[in-house]
XYZ file of C-alpha atoms in Angstrom:
293
model
C 78.126 115.790 128.523
C 81.519 116.147 130.332
C 82.488 114.161 126.899
C 81.006 117.563 124.356
C 83.066 119.795 126.647
C 86.012 117.588 126.891
C 86.447 117.766 122.619
C 85.006 121.353 122.527
C 88.749 121.603 124.934
C 90.387 119.740 122.868
C 88.823 121.713 119.120
C 90.340 124.839 121.446
C 93.758 123.355 121.793
C 93.946 123.120 118.187
C 92.675 126.057 117.034
C 95.881 127.825 119.375
C 98.253 125.789 118.909
C 97.634 126.477 115.426
C 97.477 130.205 115.475
C 101.046 129.939 117.344
C 102.320 127.954 114.676
C 100.782 130.395 111.448
C 102.284 133.378 114.436
C 105.844 131.983 114.186
C 105.992 131.281 110.339
C 104.503 134.933 109.805
C 107.586 136.278 111.487
C 109.688 134.437 109.157
C 110.834 136.367 105.993
C 112.191 133.442 104.344
C 109.215 131.058 105.008
C 106.269 134.418 104.148
C 108.800 135.086 101.125
C 108.270 131.188 100.349
C 104.804 131.340 100.331
C 104.481 134.984 98.200
C 106.195 132.769 95.588
C 103.954 129.598 95.781
C 100.458 131.499 95.708
C 102.458 133.561 92.230
C 103.066 130.036 90.936
C 99.638 127.894 91.845
C 98.123 130.710 90.840
C 99.902 130.718 87.433
C 99.336 126.808 87.002
C 95.731 127.125 88.137
C 94.925 130.063 86.031
C 96.752 128.997 83.092
C 94.386 129.212 80.562
C 93.163 132.802 80.777
C 96.785 133.881 81.670
C 99.143 132.639 79.179
C 99.322 134.197 75.942
C 98.422 130.596 73.503
C 97.764 127.486 74.323
C 101.367 125.600 74.975
C 101.252 123.543 71.371
C 100.442 126.217 69.018
C 103.580 126.408 66.590
C 104.973 129.287 64.241
C 107.655 128.226 62.133
C 107.804 132.113 61.071
C 108.474 132.820 64.489
C 111.230 130.391 65.720
C 114.047 131.236 67.587
C 112.425 135.074 68.350
C 114.620 136.334 71.468
C 113.122 137.499 74.534
C 110.764 140.321 72.841
C 107.637 142.623 73.224
C 105.567 139.922 71.398
C 107.157 137.424 73.355
C 108.382 137.906 76.202
C 110.385 135.008 77.180
C 111.087 134.172 73.706
C 109.787 131.169 70.546
C 111.351 127.612 71.358
C 112.467 125.528 67.521
C 108.821 124.700 66.038
C 108.115 128.940 67.163
C 106.414 127.604 70.228
C 106.165 131.072 72.892
C 108.502 129.994 75.923
C 106.010 131.856 78.846
C 103.511 130.121 77.622
C 104.807 127.085 78.232
C 106.681 127.841 81.575
C 103.119 128.985 82.510
C 101.380 124.828 81.956
C 105.027 123.912 83.276
C 103.513 125.344 86.624
C 100.251 122.717 86.458
C 103.097 120.349 85.467
C 105.586 120.072 87.820
C 103.236 120.855 90.534
C 101.357 117.978 90.215
C 103.816 115.108 89.909
C 105.856 117.385 93.289
C 102.518 116.446 95.171
C 100.939 113.186 93.895
C 104.558 111.516 94.012
C 104.789 112.761 97.773
C 101.683 111.565 98.542
C 101.915 108.266 96.988
C 105.467 107.868 99.307
C 103.887 109.965 102.239
C 100.628 107.370 101.797
C 102.703 103.717 101.643
C 105.508 104.669 103.299
C 103.497 106.273 106.382
C 101.331 102.866 106.389
C 104.541 100.688 106.949
C 106.566 102.689 108.857
C 103.238 102.506 111.458
C 103.278 98.918 111.097
C 106.971 98.380 111.495
C 107.065 101.259 114.876
C 103.824 99.908 116.303
C 103.629 96.088 116.219
C 107.918 95.850 116.511
C 109.902 91.979 116.085
C 109.958 90.816 113.171
C 107.409 92.768 111.069
C 109.691 95.806 111.729
C 113.074 94.039 110.691
C 111.335 92.493 107.746
C 109.854 95.873 106.191
C 112.668 98.059 108.033
C 115.252 95.894 105.884
C 113.151 96.250 103.273
C 113.030 100.109 103.605
C 117.470 99.948 104.531
C 117.512 97.919 100.720
C 115.768 100.702 98.787
C 118.006 102.877 100.722
C 120.635 101.829 99.829
C 120.417 102.789 95.672
C 120.354 106.887 95.243
C 116.555 107.700 94.698
C 117.218 108.905 91.713
C 119.035 105.899 90.057
C 116.008 103.921 91.990
C 113.651 106.472 90.153
C 115.753 106.434 86.720
C 114.868 102.099 87.088
C 111.569 102.482 87.641
C 110.374 104.699 85.099
C 113.055 102.810 82.826
C 110.678 99.946 83.095
C 107.319 101.386 83.376
C 108.535 103.841 80.218
C 107.722 107.377 78.977
C 104.700 109.301 80.653
C 103.113 111.576 83.262
C 101.027 109.379 85.452
C 104.397 106.262 85.374
C 106.901 109.547 86.111
C 104.136 110.552 89.314
C 104.651 106.328 90.415
C 108.860 106.121 89.967
C 109.060 109.535 91.868
C 106.518 108.465 95.053
C 108.148 104.665 94.767
C 111.801 105.982 95.249
C 110.685 108.146 98.120
C 109.222 105.720 100.048
C 112.201 105.010 102.486
C 112.659 108.112 103.715
C 108.701 107.748 104.576
C 108.290 105.242 106.273
C 111.938 105.295 108.942
C 109.742 109.535 109.959
C 106.926 107.691 110.892
C 108.485 104.348 112.124
C 111.387 106.817 115.101
C 107.788 108.607 115.650
C 106.049 106.240 116.814
C 108.249 104.270 118.242
C 108.606 107.456 120.554
C 104.392 107.282 120.887
C 102.946 104.059 121.280
C 103.979 103.888 124.611
C 102.174 107.025 125.796
C 99.171 106.270 127.990
C 96.137 107.390 125.148
C 97.666 104.981 123.500
C 97.170 102.007 126.341
C 93.956 104.018 127.380
C 92.804 102.888 123.946
C 93.582 99.626 124.337
C 92.282 99.283 127.159
C 88.734 100.636 126.386
C 88.978 97.516 123.624
C 89.825 99.600 120.499
C 91.267 97.551 117.001
C 95.427 98.187 116.299
C 93.698 99.841 113.340
C 92.115 102.424 115.014
C 94.114 102.928 117.044
C 97.606 103.400 114.714
C 95.359 105.373 112.014
C 92.864 107.457 115.258
C 95.692 108.080 117.118
C 99.257 107.859 116.411
C 99.671 108.715 113.448
C 97.676 111.711 113.969
C 100.443 112.758 116.364
C 102.869 112.038 113.879
C 101.586 114.844 111.238
C 104.666 117.689 112.282
C 107.157 115.380 111.213
C 105.118 114.164 108.410
C 104.056 117.615 106.706
C 107.687 119.010 106.875
C 109.787 116.122 104.679
C 106.730 116.460 102.936
C 106.870 120.031 102.144
C 110.875 119.111 101.283
C 110.399 116.264 99.685
C 107.782 118.149 97.023
C 111.110 120.245 95.903
C 113.168 116.818 95.697
C 110.296 115.133 94.006
C 110.087 118.513 90.812
C 113.413 118.253 90.504
C 113.434 114.331 90.241
C 110.516 114.596 87.872
C 112.863 117.273 85.802
C 115.658 115.258 86.231
C 113.300 112.126 85.105
C 112.467 114.340 82.363
C 114.872 116.051 80.558
C 116.572 112.307 80.149
C 113.234 111.351 78.480
C 112.152 109.448 80.796
C 109.908 111.632 82.120
C 105.756 113.753 80.241
C 106.299 113.155 76.689
C 106.092 115.948 73.696
C 104.204 118.484 73.386
C 103.582 118.178 77.015
C 105.632 121.501 78.476
C 107.090 120.186 81.457
C 110.520 121.748 82.609
C 113.046 120.052 82.263
C 111.439 118.491 79.105
C 111.942 122.091 78.262
C 115.868 121.977 79.059
C 116.435 119.483 77.648
C 115.161 120.465 74.336
C 116.932 123.348 74.322
C 120.608 122.425 75.204
C 121.112 122.128 71.582
C 120.598 125.718 70.663
C 122.064 126.938 73.675
C 125.662 128.565 72.893
C 122.794 130.081 70.520
C 119.788 130.874 72.408
C 120.271 130.756 75.495
C 117.210 131.646 76.895
C 115.710 128.729 75.947
C 116.982 126.794 78.832
C 117.432 129.813 80.960
C 114.173 130.631 81.714
C 112.582 126.708 82.511
C 115.393 126.868 84.913
C 114.758 129.611 86.900
C 111.214 128.247 86.769
C 112.410 125.139 88.756
C 114.540 127.362 90.428
C 111.894 129.587 92.161
C 109.898 126.731 92.881
C 112.208 124.387 94.677
C 113.424 127.190 96.494
C 110.033 128.882 97.866
C 109.121 125.144 98.395
C 112.804 124.777 101.138
C 111.194 128.335 102.704
C 108.528 127.099 102.948
C 110.226 123.683 104.938
C 112.355 125.346 107.674
C 109.804 127.679 108.119
C 107.862 124.791 109.247
C 110.136 122.443 110.622
C 111.083 126.269 112.743
C 107.223 126.399 113.913
C 106.636 123.109 114.698
C 109.746 121.890 116.849
C 108.125 121.829 120.413
C 112.049 123.115 121.352
C 111.050 126.550 119.732
C 108.173 127.113 121.691
C 107.930 130.565 123.899
């Protein structure tokens, strides 16, 4: 009975805290604006088959280089493909790359950081020195090197971007674990015979989620930007798959005569990253204990 009461109390407390976080996010106009923009982008990506005027790969050379008009709202490219349709379908690719690559970095980096922070000593020194070596290389250059070694393609793109971001999450989780591992509930878990793996994944990591969530939200924006850069230089998705960075690369040869071919994909990238940064800043402020009132 006492255990059930304790669990119910903890559940109510978590719900109350979640309600406070949502309330603080709702009070931030920038965060709300970011959520609205993201909601629209997700809606377009999910229902691209219904919303897009035509299929992204459909060509019509009779309408090549059409400027924006009532028939083609954002114009057409050199193959007569509708740019609006390709941007809508491209939202799927960019969001997929952003979230999956961050998921890879978060899982691997989180485990490495938790192990390093929990055990300390030689284990901590070995893991963190490896992370320092990766951090000494600019993330975009590291992603380029990994993508070049793996070869172009969507799957390899996600792996390259994810690996390049691992050190950031490892350091964040390690710092959080170092501040938590000596607290009473961890000592109590050790006292009742819980294994190290159970203590790390059941008790420590759930209490490190706030900084991980914030970094993950901001990391998705960075991942989308890095993925666009890799696609721009030919190391990402391959034609005819519509990825925003690849669309920029395809339109750069015609930028003087047909600037809309690069303008609209660039705006799509800008709006997505801006919205994710707004949401990330709002989450950071909402989850910061110093800002609780």
